[in-house]
CSV table of C-alpha atoms and ligand atoms in Angstrom, one decimal:
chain,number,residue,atom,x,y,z
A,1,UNK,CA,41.9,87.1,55.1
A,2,UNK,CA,38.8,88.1,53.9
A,3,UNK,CA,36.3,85.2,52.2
A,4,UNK,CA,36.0,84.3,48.6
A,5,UNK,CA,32.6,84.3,47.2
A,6,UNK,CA,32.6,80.7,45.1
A,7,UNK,CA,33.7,80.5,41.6
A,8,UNK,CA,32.4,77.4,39.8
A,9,UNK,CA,34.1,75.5,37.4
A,10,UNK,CA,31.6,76.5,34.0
A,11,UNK,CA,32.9,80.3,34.9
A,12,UNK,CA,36.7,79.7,34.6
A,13,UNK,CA,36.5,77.3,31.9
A,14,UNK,CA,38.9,79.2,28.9
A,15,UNK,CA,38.2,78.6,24.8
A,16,UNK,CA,40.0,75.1,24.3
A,17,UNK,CA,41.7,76.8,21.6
A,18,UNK,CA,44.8,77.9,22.2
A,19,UNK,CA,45.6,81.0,20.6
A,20,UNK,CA,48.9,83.3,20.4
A,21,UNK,CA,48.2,86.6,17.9
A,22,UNK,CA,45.3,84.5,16.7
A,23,UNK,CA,46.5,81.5,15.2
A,24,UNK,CA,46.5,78.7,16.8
A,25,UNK,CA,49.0,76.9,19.2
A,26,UNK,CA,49.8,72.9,18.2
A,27,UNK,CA,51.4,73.0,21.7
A,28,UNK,CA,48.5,71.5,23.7
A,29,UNK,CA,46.3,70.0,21.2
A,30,UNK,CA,45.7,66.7,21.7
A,31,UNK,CA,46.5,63.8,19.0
A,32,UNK,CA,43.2,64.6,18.1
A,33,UNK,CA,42.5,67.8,18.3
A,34,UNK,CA,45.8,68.0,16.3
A,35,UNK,CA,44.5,65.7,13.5
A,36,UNK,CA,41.4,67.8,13.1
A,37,UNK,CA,43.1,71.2,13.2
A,38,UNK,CA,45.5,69.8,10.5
A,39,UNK,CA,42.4,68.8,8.3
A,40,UNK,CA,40.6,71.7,9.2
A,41,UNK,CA,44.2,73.7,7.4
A,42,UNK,CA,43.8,71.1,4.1
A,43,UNK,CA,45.5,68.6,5.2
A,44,UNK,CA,44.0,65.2,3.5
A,45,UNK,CA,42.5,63.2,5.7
A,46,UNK,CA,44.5,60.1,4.6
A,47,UNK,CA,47.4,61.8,5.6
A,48,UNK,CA,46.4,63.6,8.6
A,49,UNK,CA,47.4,60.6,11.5
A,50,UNK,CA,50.8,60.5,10.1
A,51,UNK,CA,51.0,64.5,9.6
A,52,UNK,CA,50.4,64.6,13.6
A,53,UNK,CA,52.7,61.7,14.3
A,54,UNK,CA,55.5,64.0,12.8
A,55,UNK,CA,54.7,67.0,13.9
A,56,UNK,CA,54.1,65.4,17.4
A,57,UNK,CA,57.5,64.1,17.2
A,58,UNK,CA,59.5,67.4,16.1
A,59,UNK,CA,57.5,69.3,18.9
A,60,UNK,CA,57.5,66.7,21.9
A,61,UNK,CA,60.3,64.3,21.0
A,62,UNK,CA,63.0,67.2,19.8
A,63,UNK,CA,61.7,70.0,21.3
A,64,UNK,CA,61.5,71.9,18.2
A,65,UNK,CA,60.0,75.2,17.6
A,66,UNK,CA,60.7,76.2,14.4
A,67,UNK,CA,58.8,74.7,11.5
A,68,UNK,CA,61.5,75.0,9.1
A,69,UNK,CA,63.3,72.3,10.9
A,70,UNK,CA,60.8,69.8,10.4
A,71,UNK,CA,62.5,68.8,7.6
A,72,UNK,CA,60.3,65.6,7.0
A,73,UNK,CA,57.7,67.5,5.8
A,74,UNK,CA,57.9,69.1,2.3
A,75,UNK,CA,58.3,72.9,2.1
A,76,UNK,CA,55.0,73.6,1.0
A,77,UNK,CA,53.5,71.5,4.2
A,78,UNK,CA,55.9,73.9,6.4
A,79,UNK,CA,54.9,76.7,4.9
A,80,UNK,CA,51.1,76.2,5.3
A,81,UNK,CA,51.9,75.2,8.9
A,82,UNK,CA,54.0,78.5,9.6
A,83,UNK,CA,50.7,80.5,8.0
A,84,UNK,CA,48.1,79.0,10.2
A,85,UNK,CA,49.7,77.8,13.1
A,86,UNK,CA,52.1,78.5,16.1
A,87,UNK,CA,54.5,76.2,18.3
A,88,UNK,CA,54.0,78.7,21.4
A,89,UNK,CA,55.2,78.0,25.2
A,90,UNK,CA,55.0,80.7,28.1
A,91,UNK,CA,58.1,82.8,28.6
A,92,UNK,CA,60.2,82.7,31.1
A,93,UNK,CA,60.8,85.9,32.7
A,94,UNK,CA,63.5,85.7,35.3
A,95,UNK,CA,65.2,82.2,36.8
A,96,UNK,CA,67.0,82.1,40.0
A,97,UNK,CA,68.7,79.7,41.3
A,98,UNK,CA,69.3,78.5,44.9
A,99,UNK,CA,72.0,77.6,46.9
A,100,UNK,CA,71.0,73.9,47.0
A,101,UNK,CA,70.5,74.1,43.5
A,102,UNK,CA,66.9,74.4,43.3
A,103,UNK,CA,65.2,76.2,40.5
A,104,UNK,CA,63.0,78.7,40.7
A,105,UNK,CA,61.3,79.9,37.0
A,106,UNK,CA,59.1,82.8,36.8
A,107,UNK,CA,57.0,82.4,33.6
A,108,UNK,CA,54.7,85.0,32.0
A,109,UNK,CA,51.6,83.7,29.9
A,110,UNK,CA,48.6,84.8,27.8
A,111,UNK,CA,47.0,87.9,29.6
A,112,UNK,CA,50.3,89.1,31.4
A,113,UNK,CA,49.6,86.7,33.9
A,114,UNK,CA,52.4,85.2,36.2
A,115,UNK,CA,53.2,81.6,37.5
A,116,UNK,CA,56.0,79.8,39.1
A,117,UNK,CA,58.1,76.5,38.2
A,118,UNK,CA,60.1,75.1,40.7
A,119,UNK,CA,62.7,72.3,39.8
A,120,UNK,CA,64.5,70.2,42.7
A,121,UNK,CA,67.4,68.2,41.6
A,122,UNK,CA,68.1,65.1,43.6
A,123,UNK,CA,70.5,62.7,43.3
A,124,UNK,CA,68.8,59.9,41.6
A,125,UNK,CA,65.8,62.0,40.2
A,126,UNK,CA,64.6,65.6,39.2
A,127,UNK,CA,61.3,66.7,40.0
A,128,UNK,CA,59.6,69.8,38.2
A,129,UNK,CA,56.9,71.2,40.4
A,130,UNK,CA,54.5,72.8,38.3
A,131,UNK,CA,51.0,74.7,38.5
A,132,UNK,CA,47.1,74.5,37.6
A,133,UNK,CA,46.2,77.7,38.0
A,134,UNK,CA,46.9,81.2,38.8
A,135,UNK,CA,46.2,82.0,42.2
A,136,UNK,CA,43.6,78.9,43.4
A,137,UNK,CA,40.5,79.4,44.9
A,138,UNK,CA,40.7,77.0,47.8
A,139,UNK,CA,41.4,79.2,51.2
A,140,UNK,CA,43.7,77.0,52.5
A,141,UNK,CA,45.0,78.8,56.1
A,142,UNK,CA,48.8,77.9,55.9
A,143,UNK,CA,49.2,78.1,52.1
A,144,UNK,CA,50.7,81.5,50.6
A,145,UNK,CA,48.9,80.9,47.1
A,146,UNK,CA,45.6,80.6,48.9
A,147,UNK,CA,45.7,84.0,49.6
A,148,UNK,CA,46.0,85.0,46.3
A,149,UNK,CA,42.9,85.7,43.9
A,150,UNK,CA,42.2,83.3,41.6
A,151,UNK,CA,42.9,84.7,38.3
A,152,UNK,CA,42.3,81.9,35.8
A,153,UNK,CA,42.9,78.0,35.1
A,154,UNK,CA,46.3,77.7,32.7
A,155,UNK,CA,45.5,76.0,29.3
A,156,UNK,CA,46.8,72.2,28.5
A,157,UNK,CA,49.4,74.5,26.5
A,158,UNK,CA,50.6,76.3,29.7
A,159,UNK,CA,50.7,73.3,32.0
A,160,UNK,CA,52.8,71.3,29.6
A,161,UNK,CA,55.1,74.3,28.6
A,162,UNK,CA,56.1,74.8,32.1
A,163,UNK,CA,57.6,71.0,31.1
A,164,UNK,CA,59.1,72.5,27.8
A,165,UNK,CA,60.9,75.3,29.3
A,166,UNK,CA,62.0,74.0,32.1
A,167,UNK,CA,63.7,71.1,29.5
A,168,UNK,CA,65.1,73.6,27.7
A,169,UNK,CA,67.1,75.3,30.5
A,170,UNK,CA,68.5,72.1,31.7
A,171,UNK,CA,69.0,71.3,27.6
A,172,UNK,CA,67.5,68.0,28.0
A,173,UNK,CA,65.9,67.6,24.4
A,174,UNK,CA,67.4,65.3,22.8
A,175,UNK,CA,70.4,65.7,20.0
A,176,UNK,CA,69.5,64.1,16.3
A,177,UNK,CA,71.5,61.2,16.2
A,178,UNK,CA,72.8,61.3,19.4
A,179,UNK,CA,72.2,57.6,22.0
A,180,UNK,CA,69.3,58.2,23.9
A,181,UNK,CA,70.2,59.6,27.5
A,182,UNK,CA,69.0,57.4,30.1
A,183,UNK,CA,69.3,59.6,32.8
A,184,UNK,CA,66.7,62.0,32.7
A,185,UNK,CA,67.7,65.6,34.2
A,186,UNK,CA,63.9,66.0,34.9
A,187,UNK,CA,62.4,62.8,35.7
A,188,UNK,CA,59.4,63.5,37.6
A,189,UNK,CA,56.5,65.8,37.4
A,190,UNK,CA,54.9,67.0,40.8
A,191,UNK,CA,51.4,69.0,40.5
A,192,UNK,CA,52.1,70.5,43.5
A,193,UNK,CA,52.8,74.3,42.6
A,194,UNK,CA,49.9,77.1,42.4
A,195,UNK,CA,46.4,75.8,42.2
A,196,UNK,CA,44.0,73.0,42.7
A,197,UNK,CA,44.7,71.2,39.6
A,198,UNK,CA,41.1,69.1,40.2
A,199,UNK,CA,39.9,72.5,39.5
A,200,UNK,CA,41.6,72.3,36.4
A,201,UNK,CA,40.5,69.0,35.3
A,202,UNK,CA,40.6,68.4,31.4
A,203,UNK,CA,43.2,71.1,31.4
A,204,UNK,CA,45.7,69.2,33.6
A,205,UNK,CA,44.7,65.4,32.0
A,206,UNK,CA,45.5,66.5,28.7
A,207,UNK,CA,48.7,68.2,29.4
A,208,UNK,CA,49.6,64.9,31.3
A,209,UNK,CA,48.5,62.9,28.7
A,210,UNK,CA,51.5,64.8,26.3
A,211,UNK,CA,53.8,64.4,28.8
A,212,UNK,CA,53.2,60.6,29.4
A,213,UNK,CA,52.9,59.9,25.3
A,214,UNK,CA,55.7,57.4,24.1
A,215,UNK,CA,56.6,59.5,21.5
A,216,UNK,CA,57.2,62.4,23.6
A,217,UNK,CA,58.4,63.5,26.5
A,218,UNK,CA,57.8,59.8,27.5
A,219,UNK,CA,57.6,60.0,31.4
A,220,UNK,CA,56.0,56.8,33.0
A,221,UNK,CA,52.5,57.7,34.7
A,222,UNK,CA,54.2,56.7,38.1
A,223,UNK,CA,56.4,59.5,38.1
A,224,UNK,CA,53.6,61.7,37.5
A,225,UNK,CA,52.1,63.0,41.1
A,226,UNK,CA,49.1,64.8,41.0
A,227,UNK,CA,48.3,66.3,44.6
A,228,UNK,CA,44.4,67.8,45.2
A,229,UNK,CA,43.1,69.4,48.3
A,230,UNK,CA,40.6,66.5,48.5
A,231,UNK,CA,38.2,67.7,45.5
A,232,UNK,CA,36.3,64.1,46.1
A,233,UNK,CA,34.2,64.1,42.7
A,234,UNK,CA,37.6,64.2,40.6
A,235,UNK,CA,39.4,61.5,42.3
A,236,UNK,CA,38.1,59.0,40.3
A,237,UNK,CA,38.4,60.7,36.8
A,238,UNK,CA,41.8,60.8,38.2
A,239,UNK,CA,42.0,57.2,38.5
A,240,UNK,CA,40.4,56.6,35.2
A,241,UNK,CA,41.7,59.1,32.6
A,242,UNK,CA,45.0,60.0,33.9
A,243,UNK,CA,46.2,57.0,36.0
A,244,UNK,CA,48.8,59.0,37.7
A,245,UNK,CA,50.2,59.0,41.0
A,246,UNK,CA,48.0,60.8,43.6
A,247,UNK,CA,48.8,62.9,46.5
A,248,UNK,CA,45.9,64.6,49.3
A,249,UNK,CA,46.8,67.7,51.4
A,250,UNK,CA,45.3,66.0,54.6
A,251,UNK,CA,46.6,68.1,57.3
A,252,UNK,CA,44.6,67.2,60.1
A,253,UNK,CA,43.0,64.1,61.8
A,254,UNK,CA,39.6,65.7,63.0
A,255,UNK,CA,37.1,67.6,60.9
A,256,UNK,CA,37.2,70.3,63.2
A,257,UNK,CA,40.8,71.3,62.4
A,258,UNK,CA,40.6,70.4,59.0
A,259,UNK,CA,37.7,72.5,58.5
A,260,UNK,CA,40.3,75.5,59.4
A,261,UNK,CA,43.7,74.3,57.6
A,262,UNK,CA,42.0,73.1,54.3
A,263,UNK,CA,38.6,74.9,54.0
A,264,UNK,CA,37.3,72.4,51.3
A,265,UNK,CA,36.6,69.8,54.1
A,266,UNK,CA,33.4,71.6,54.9
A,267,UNK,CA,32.6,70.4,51.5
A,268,UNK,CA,33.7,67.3,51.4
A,269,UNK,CA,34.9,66.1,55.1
A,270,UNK,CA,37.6,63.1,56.2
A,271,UNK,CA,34.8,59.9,55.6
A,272,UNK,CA,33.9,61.1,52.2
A,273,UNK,CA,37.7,61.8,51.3
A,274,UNK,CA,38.6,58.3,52.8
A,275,UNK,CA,36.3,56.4,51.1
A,276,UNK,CA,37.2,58.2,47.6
A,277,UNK,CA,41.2,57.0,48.7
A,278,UNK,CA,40.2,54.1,48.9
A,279,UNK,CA,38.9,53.3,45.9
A,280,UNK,CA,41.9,55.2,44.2
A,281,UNK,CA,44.3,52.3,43.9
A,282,UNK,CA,42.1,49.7,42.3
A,283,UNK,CA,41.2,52.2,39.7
A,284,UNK,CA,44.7,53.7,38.6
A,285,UNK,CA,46.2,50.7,39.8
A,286,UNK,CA,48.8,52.5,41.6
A,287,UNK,CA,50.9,51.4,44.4
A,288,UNK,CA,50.3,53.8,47.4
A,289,UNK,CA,48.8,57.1,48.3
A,290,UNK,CA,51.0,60.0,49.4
A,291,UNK,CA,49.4,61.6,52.3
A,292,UNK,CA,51.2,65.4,52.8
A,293,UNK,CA,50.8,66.4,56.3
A,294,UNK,CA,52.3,69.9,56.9
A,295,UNK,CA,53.2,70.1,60.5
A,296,UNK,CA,52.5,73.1,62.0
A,297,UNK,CA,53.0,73.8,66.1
A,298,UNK,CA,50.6,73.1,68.3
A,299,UNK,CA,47.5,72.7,65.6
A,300,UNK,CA,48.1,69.5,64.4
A,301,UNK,CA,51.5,68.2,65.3
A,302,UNK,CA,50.5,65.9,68.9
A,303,UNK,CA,50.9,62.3,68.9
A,304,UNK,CA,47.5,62.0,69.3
A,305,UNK,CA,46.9,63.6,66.2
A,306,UNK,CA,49.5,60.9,64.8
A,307,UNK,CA,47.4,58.1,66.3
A,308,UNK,CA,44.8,59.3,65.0
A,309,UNK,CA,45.8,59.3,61.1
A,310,UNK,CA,47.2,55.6,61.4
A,311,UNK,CA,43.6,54.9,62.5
A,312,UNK,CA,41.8,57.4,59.7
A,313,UNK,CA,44.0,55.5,56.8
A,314,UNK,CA,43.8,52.4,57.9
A,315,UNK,CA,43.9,49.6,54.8
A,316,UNK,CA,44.7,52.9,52.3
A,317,UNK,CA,48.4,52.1,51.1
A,318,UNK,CA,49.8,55.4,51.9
A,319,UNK,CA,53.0,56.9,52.4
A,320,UNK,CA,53.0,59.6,54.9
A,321,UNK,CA,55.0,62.9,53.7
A,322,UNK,CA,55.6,65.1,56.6
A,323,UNK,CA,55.9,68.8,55.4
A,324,UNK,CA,57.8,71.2,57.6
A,325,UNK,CA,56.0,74.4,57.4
A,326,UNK,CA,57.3,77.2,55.2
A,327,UNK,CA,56.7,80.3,56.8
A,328,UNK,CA,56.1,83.3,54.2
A,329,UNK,CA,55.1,87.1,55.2
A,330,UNK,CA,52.2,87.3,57.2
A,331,UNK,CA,51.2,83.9,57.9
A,332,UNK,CA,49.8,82.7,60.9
A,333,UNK,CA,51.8,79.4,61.9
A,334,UNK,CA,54.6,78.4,63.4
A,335,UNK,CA,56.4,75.2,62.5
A,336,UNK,CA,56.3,72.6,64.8
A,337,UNK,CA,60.0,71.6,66.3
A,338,UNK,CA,62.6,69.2,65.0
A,339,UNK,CA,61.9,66.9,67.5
A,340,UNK,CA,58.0,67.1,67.7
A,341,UNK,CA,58.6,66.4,63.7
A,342,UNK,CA,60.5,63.3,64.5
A,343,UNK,CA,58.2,62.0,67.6
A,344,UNK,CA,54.7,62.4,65.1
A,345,UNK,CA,57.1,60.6,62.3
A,346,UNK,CA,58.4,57.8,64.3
A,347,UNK,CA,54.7,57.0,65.9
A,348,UNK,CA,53.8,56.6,62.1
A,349,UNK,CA,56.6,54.2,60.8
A,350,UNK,CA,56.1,52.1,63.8
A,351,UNK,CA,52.6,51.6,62.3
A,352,UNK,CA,54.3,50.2,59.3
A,353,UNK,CA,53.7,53.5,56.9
A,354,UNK,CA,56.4,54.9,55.1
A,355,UNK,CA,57.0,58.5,57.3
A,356,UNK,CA,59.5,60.9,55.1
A,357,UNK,CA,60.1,64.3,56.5
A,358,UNK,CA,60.1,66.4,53.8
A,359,UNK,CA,63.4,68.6,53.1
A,360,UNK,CA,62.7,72.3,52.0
A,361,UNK,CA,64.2,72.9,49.3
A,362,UNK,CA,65.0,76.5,47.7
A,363,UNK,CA,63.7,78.1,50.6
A,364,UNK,CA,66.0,81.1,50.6
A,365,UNK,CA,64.5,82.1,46.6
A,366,UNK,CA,61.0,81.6,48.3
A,367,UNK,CA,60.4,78.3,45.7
A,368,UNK,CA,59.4,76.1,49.0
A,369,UNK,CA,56.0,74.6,49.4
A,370,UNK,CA,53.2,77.0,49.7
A,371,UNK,CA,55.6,79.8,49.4
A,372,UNK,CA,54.5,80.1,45.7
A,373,UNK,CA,52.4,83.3,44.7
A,374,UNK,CA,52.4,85.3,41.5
A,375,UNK,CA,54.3,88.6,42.3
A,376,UNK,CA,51.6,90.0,39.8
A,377,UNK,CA,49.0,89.6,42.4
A,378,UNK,CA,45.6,91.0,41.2
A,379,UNK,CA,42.4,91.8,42.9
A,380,UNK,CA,39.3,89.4,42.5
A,381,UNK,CA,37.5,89.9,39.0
A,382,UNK,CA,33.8,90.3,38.9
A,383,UNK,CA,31.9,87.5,37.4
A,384,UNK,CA,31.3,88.9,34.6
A,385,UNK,CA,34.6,89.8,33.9
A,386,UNK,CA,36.0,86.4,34.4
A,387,UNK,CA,33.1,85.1,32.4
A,388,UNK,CA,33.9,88.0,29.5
A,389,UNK,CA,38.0,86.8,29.6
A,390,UNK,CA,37.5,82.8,29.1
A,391,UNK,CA,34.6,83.3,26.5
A,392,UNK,CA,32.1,81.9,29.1
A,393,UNK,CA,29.7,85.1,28.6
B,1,SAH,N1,46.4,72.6,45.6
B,1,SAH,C1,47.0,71.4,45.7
B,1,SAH,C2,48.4,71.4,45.2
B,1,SAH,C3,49.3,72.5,45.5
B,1,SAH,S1,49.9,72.7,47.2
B,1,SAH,C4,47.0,70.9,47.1
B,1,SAH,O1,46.6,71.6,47.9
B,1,SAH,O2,47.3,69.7,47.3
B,1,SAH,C5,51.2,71.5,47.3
B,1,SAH,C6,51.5,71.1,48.8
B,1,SAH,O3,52.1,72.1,49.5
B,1,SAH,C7,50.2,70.8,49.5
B,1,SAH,O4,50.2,69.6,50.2
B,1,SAH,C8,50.0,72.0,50.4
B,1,SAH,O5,49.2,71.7,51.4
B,1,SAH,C9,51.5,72.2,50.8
B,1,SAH,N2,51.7,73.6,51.4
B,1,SAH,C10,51.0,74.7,51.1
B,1,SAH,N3,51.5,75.7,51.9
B,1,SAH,C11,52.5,75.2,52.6
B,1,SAH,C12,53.4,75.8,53.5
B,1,SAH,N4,53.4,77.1,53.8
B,1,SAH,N5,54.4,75.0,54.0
B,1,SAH,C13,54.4,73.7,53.7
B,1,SAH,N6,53.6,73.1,52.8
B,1,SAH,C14,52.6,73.9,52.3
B,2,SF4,FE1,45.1,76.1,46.9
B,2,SF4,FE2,46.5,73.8,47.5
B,2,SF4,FE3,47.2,76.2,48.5
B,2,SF4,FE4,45.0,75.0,49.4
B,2,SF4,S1,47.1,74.3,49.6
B,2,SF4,S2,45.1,77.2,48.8
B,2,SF4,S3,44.3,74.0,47.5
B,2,SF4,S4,47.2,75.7,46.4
């Protein structure tokens, strides 16, 4: 794989301003974005907190679409909304689904650009795994989207329609009238598809902050994980302003190896990631950190290596996920056996951490972790294009 020069985050920062054929998209907007767009339209002001709590309610709450069927707002109101605005969500292209019932969404947004949704039913949950970015430009050795170009960040619109569409294939909005449905179809939200969503920061808080508003979509912030590389400033603005549950790709129990697997560490190594874990909890007052360890054969898989973690994470209430790799074309690794798998996991739960092996899931649709990759791959943009695209220039 050939080396990325470094983008910084001013150069893929896109307008705020969420446009489809110009006008612009209330899918998105904060509450207060929202209120001031509204005024912006005519709205008066006296009535613009209860105009978004409406509208906010038809888009998030109903999942509608179509302004006409706002019918609690008068016909002129709906008519000036259809003029200046749009209710806009990416579109899914194709949707396969796999034998274990996994569900694998290819979605096509602004630009032509390409990203993948992947929803795993479970038996007493549903998690949507969702993405930051197209392509990411973290390196990462094992991971299939790291070796894709970075192409941009996704818009709060894109992040939170991945949510929307994904609802309306398993028909989850609610029906007018209808008792509300305890048992949510998609119950969890897992930041865990393309892209380092720290990266992404305001992008990925706002979307999450629609997605955990009451009158909404309504999911609790500890069903919301949010897994980073280990991007050490933005863990605690993750703590602060989103409060959600947090997972780190750790990967390896020596800087060394880590400075292979998960190229970021050079950055910012183990110590400095530790000490930003440890502070996590207090903040977002969150129960325990997930630690996602991808076991890969002979790099990172001995017990030593296990020892070695209980000792790293020592007084960090974590939960250790164990990730069998996922091979994809042309990578390097080799999973580590069934039974090495179970030997690293039982060393850990005899420390007293929680040691889950992770199940793939949808591996035969290529929806697994780190299988992910935009089938619209690009080549790397110049600078000055990137800058030119998100209005940076
Ligand atoms: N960029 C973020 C989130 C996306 S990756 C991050 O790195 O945390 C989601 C998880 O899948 C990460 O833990 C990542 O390390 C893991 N992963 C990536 N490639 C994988 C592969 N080929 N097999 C198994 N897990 C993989
Ligand atoms: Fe990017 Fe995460 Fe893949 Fe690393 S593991 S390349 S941060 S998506």
């Amino acid at each position: 794989m050939t080396a990325k020069a470094p983008i910084t985050q001013d150069m893929l920062t896109i307008p705020r301003k969420d446009t489809a054929g110009g006008l612009p998209n209330l899918v998105g907007m904060t509450r207060v974005q929202m209120r001031d767009a509204l005024i912006k339209a005519g709205t008066p002001e006296k009535q613009a907190k209860m105009r978004v709590g409406q509208i906010w309610q038809w888009i998030y709450h109903w999942g509608v679409r179509d302004f006409a069927v706002m019918t609690n707002l008068s016909k002129d109101y709906r008519a000036m909304l259809a003029e200046k605005f749009v209710v806009a969500v990416p579109e899914v292209v194709t949707k396969q689904v796999s034998d274990d019932g996994t569900r694998k969404y290819l979605v096509r947004i602004a630009g032509g650009h390409e990203v993948e949704v992947v929803y795993i039913p479970e038996t007493d949950r549903g998690t949507l795994c969702i993405s930051s970015q197209v392509g990411c430009t973290l390196t990462c050795t094992f991971c299939h989207t790291g070796t894709q170009k970075l192409v941009r960040n996704l818009t709060t619109a894109e992040i939170i329609g991945q949510v929307m569409v994904a609802r309306d294939d398993l028909g989850e909005w609610p029906e007018q009238g209808a008792p509300k449905n305890e048992v949510r179809l998609l119950s969890n939200i897992v930041l865990m598809g393309m892209g380092e969503p720290l990266y992404n920061f305001e992008n990925v808080r706002d979307a999450m902050k629609i997605a955990m508003d009451p009158d909404g979509i309504q999911l609790s912030r500890r069903r919301i994980t949010l897994s980073t590389s280990g991007v050490v400033p933005e863990i605690a603005r993750t703590a602060s302003e989103i409060g959600c549950q947090l997972a780190v790709s750790f990967h390896a129990t020596t800087d060394g190896v880590r400075d292979v697997l998960v190229p970021i560490n050079k950055r910012w190594p183990i110590e400095k990631l530790l000490d930003a874990l440890r502070e996590y909890p207090k903040v977002s007052n969150s129960e325990r950190i997930t630690f996602e360890y991808v076991m890969l054969d002979g790099v990172n898989d001995s017990d030593a290596d296990a020892r070695r973690l209980i000792k790293l994470i020592d007084g960090i209430p974590a939960k250790i996920n164990l990730i069998p790799f996922n091979e994809w074309p042309g990578s390097v690794y080799k999973r580590s056996s069934n039974n090495r798998i179970r030997a690293f996991a039982d060393i850990i739960y005899k420390a007293g951490y929680a040691s889950p092996i992770r199940t793939p899931r949808g591996e035969d649709i290529m929806a697994a972790c780190g299988q992910l990759k935009s089938a619209t791959e690009r080549e790397r943009k110049s600078r000055a294009q990137i800058a030119a695209e998100t209005g940076t220039a």
